[in-house]
PDB file of C-alpha atoms in Angstrom:
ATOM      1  CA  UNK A   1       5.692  10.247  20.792  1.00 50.00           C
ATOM      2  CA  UNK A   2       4.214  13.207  22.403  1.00 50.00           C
ATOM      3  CA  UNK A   3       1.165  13.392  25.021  1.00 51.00           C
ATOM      4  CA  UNK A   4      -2.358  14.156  25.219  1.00 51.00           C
ATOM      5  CA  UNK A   5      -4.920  15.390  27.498  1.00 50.00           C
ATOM      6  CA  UNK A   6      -7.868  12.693  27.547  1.00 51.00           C
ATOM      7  CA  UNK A   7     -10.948  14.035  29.028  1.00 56.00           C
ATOM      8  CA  UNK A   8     -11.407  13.494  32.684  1.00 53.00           C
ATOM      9  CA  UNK A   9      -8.141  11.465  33.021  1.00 52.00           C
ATOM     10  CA  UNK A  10      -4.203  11.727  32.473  1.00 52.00           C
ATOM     11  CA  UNK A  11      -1.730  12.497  29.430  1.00 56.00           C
ATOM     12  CA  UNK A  12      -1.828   9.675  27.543  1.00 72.00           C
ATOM     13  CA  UNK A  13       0.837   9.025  25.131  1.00 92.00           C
ATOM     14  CA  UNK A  14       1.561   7.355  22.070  1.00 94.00           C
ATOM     15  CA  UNK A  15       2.652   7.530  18.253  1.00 94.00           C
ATOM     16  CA  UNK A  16       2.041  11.161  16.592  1.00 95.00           C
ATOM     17  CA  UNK A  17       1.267  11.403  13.206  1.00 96.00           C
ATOM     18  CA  UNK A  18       5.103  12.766  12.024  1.00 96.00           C
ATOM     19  CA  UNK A  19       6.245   9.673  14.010  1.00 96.00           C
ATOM     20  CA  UNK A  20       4.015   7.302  12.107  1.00 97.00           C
ATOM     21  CA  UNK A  21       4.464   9.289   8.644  1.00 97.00           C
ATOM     22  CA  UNK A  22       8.350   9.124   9.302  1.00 98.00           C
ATOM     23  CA  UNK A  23       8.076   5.645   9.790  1.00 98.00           C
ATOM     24  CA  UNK A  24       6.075   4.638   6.616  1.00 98.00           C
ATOM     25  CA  UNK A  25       8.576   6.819   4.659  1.00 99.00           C
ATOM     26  CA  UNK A  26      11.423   4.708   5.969  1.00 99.00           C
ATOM     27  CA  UNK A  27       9.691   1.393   4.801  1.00 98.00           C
ATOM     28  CA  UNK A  28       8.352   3.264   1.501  1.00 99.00           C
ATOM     29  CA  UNK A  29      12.291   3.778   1.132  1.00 99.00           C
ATOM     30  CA  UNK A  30      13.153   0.219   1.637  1.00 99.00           C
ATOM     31  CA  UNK A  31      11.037  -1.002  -0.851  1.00 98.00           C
ATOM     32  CA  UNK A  32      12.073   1.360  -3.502  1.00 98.00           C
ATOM     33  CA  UNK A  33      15.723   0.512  -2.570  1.00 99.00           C
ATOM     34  CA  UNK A  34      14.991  -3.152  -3.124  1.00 98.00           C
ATOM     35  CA  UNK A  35      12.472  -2.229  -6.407  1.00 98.00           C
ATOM     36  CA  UNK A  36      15.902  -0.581  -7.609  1.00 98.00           C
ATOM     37  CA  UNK A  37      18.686  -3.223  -6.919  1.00 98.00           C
ATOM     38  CA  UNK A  38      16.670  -6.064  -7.947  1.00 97.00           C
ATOM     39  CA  UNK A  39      16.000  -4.236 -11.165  1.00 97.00           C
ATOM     40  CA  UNK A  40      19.286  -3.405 -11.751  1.00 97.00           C
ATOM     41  CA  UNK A  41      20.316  -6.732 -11.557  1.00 96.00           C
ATOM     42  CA  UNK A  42      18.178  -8.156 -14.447  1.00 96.00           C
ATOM     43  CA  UNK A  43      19.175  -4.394 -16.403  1.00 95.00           C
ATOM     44  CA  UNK A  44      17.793  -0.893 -16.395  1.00 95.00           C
ATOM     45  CA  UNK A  45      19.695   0.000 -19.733  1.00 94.00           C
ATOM     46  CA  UNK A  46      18.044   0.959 -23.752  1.00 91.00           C
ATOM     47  CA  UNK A  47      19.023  -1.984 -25.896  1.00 91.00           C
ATOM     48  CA  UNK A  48      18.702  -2.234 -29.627  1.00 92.00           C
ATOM     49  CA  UNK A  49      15.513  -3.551 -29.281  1.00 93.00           C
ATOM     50  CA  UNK A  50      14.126  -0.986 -26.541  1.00 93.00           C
ATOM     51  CA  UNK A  51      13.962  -1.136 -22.532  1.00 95.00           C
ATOM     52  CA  UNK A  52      15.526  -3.936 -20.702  1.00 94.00           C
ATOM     53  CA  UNK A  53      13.013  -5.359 -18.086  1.00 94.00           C
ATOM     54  CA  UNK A  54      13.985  -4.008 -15.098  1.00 96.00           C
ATOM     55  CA  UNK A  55      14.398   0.007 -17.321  1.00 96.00           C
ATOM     56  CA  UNK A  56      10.687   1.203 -15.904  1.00 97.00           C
ATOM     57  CA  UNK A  57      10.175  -0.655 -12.323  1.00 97.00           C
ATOM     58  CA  UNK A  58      13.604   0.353 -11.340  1.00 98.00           C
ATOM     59  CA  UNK A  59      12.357   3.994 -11.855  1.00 98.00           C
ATOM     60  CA  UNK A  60       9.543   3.557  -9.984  1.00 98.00           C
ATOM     61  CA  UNK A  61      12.166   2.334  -7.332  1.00 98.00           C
ATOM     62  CA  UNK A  62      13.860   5.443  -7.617  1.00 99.00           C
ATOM     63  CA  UNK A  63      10.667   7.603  -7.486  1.00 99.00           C
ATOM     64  CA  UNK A  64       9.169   5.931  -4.375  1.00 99.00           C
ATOM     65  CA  UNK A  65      12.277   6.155  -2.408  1.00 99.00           C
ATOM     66  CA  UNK A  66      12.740   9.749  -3.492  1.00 99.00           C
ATOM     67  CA  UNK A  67       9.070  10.665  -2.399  1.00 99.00           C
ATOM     68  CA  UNK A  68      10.025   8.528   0.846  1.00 99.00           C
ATOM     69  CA  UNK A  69      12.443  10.814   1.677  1.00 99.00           C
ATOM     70  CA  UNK A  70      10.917  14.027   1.431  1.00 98.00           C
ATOM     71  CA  UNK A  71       7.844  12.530   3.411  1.00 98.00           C
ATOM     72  CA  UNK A  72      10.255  11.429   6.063  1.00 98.00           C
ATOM     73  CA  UNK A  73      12.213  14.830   5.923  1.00 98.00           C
ATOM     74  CA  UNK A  74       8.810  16.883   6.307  1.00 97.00           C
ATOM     75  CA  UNK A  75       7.579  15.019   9.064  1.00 96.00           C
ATOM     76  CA  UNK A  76      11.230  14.672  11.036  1.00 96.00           C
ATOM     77  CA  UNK A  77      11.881  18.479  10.240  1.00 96.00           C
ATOM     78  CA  UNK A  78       8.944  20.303   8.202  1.00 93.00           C
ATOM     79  CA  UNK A  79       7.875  23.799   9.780  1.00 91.00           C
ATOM     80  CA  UNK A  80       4.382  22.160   9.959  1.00 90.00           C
ATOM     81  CA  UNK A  81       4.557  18.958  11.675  1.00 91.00           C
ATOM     82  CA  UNK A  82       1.478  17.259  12.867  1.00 91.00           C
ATOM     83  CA  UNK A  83       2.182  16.747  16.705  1.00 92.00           C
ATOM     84  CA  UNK A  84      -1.148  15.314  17.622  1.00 95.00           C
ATOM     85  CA  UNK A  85      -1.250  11.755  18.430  1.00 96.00           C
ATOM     86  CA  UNK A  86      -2.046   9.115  15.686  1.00 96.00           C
ATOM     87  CA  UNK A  87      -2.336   6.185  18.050  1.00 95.00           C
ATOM     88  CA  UNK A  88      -1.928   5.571  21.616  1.00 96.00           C
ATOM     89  CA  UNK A  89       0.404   2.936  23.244  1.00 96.00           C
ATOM     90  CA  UNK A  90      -2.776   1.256  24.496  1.00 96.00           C
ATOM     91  CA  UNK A  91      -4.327   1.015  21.272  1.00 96.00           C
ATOM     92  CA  UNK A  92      -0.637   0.542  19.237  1.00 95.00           C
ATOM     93  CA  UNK A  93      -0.169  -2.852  21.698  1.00 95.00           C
ATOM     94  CA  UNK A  94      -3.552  -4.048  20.257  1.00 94.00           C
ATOM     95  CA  UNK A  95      -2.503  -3.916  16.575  1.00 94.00           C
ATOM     96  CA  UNK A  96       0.853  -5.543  17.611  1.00 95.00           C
ATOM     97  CA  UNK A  97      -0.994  -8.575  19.452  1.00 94.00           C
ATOM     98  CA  UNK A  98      -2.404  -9.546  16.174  1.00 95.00           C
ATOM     99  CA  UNK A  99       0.791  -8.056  13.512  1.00 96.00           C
ATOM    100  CA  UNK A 100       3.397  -9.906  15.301  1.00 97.00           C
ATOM    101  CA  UNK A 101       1.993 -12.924  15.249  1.00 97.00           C
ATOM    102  CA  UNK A 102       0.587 -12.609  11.855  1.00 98.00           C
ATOM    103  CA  UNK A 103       4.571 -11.840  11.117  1.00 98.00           C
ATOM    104  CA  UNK A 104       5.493 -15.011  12.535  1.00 98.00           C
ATOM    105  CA  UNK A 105       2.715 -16.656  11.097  1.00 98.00           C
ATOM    106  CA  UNK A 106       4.171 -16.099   7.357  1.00 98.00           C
ATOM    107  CA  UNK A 107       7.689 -17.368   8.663  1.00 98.00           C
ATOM    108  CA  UNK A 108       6.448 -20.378  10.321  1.00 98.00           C
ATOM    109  CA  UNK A 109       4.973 -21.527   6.932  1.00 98.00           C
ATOM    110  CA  UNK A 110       8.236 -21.190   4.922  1.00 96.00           C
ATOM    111  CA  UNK A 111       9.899 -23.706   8.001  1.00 96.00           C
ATOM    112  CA  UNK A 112       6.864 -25.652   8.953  1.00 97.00           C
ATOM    113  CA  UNK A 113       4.378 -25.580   6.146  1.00 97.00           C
ATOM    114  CA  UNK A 114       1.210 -24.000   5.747  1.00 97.00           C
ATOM    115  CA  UNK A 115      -1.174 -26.371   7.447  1.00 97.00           C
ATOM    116  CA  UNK A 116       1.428 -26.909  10.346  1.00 97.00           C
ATOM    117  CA  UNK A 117       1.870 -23.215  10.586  1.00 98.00           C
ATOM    118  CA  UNK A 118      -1.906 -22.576  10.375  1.00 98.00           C
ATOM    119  CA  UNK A 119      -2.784 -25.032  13.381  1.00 98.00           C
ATOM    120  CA  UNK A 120      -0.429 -22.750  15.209  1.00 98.00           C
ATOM    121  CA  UNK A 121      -1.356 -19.870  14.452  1.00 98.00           C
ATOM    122  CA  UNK A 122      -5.403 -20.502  15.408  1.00 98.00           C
ATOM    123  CA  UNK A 123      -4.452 -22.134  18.718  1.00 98.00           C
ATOM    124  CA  UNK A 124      -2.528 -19.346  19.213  1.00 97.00           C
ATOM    125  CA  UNK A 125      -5.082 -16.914  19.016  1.00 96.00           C
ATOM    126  CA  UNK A 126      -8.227 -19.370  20.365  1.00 98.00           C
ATOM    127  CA  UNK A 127      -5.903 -19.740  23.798  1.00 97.00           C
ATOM    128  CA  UNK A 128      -4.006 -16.495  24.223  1.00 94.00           C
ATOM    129  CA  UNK A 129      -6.606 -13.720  22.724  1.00 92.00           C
ATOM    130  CA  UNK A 130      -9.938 -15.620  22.890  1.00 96.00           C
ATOM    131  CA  UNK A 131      -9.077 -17.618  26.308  1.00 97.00           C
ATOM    132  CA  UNK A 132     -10.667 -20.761  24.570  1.00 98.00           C
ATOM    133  CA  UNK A 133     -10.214 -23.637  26.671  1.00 98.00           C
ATOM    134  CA  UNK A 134      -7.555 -26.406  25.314  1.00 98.00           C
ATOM    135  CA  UNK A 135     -10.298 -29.309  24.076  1.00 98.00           C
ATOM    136  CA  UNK A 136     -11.984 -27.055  21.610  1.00 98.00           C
ATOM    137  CA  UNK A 137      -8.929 -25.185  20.362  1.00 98.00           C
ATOM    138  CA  UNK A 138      -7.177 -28.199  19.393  1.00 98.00           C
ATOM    139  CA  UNK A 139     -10.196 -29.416  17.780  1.00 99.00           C
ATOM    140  CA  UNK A 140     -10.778 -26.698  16.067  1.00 99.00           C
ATOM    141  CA  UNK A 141      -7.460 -25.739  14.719  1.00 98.00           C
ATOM    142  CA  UNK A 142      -6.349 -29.602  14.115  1.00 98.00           C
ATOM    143  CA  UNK A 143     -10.106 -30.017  12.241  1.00 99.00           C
ATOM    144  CA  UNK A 144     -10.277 -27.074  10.585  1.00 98.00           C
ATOM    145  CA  UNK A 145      -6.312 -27.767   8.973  1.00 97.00           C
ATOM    146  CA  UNK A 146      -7.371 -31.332   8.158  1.00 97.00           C
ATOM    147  CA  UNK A 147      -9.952 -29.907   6.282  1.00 98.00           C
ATOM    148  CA  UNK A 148      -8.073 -27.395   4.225  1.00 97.00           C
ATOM    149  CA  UNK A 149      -5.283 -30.241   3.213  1.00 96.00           C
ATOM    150  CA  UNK A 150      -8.169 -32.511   2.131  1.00 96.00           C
ATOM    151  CA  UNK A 151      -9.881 -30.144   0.140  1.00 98.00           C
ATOM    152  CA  UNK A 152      -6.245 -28.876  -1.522  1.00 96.00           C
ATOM    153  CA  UNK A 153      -4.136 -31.823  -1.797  1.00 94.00           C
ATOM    154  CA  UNK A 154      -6.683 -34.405  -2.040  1.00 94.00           C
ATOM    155  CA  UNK A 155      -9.749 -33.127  -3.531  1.00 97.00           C
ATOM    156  CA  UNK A 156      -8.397 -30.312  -5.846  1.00 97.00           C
ATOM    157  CA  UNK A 157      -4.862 -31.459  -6.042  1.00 95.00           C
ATOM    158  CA  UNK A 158      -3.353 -28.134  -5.225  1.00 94.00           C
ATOM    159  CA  UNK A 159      -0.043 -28.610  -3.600  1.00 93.00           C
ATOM    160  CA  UNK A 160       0.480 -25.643  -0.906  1.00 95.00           C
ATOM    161  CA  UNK A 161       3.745 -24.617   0.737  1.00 95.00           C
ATOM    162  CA  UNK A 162       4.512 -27.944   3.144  1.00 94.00           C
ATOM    163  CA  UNK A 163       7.131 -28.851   5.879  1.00 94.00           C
ATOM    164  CA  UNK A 164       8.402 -31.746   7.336  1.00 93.00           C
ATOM    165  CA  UNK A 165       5.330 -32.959   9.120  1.00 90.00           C
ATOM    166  CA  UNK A 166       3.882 -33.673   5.530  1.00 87.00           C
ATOM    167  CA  UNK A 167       7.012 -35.305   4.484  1.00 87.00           C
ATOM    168  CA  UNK A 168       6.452 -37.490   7.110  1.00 89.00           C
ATOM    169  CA  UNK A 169       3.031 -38.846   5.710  1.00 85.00           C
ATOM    170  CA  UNK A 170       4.473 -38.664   2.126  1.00 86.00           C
ATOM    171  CA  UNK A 171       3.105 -35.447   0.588  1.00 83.00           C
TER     172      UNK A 171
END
């Protein structure tokens, strides 16, 4: 979150590298934390017999989210913290435009189903990202979804996540 000189032009700003390595160690630490209670829950204790499941991947749990905190205490308060920027906001909105959807993207097929979920998502980018006019993105995303669920459900009899649109048809 500091600023840069870029030649010929203006500080430009953006995401230094103890910003972004602070931020993996906090999601680094999340997933340990989960690794750990989801462990715990089907046991971390020695039985008769040996280990209980969950006895080595919760201590991997533990060890990630320790590491995860030093990282995140060097780079929030090390004597040596790398200043420079990682990314700039210019360059940080790009990777959003195609994260957040992509984040969506994996929701939508939980609610909506994958083929649903996937016509969405390639209209989406075909019209907002690749300015495609409306004929050949719904042709394309429509065919291209038909296609999958034929080849799947019909020709390889693979049943993948569906919603309600699918219930509709009966699959």
């Amino acid at each position: 979150m500091d600023h840069q000189q870029t030649e010929g032009g203006p500080p430009q700003g953006g995401l230094s590298h103890s910003a972004v390595d602070a931020i993996t160690a906090v999601v680094f630490f999340a997933v340990g934390v989960v690794m750990m209670v989801d462990n715990y829950r089907i046991g971390i204790a020695w039985a008769s017999d040996g280990p209980e499941s969950g006895y080595f991947p919760f201590h991997v749990g533990m060890i990630i989210s320790l590491a995860s905190i030093a990282v995140f205490v060097k780079a929030m308060f090390g004597k040596h913290r790398n200043r420079e920027i990682f990314v700039s906001w210019d360059r940080f909105r790009l990777v959003l435009l195609v994260l957040l959807p992509t984040a969506l993207y994996v929701l939508l097929i939980q609610l909506l189903g994958i083929y649903v979920a996937s016509t969405l998502f390639i209209a989406a980018f075909m019209r907002l990202l690749g300015k495609i006019g409306w004929l050949k993105t719904v042709l394309v995303s429509v065919g291209v979804n038909a296609l999958l669920f034929w080849m799947f459900e019909i020709q390889f009899l693979v049943p993948l996540p569906k919603g309600p649109l699918e219930a509709l048809f009966g699959y």
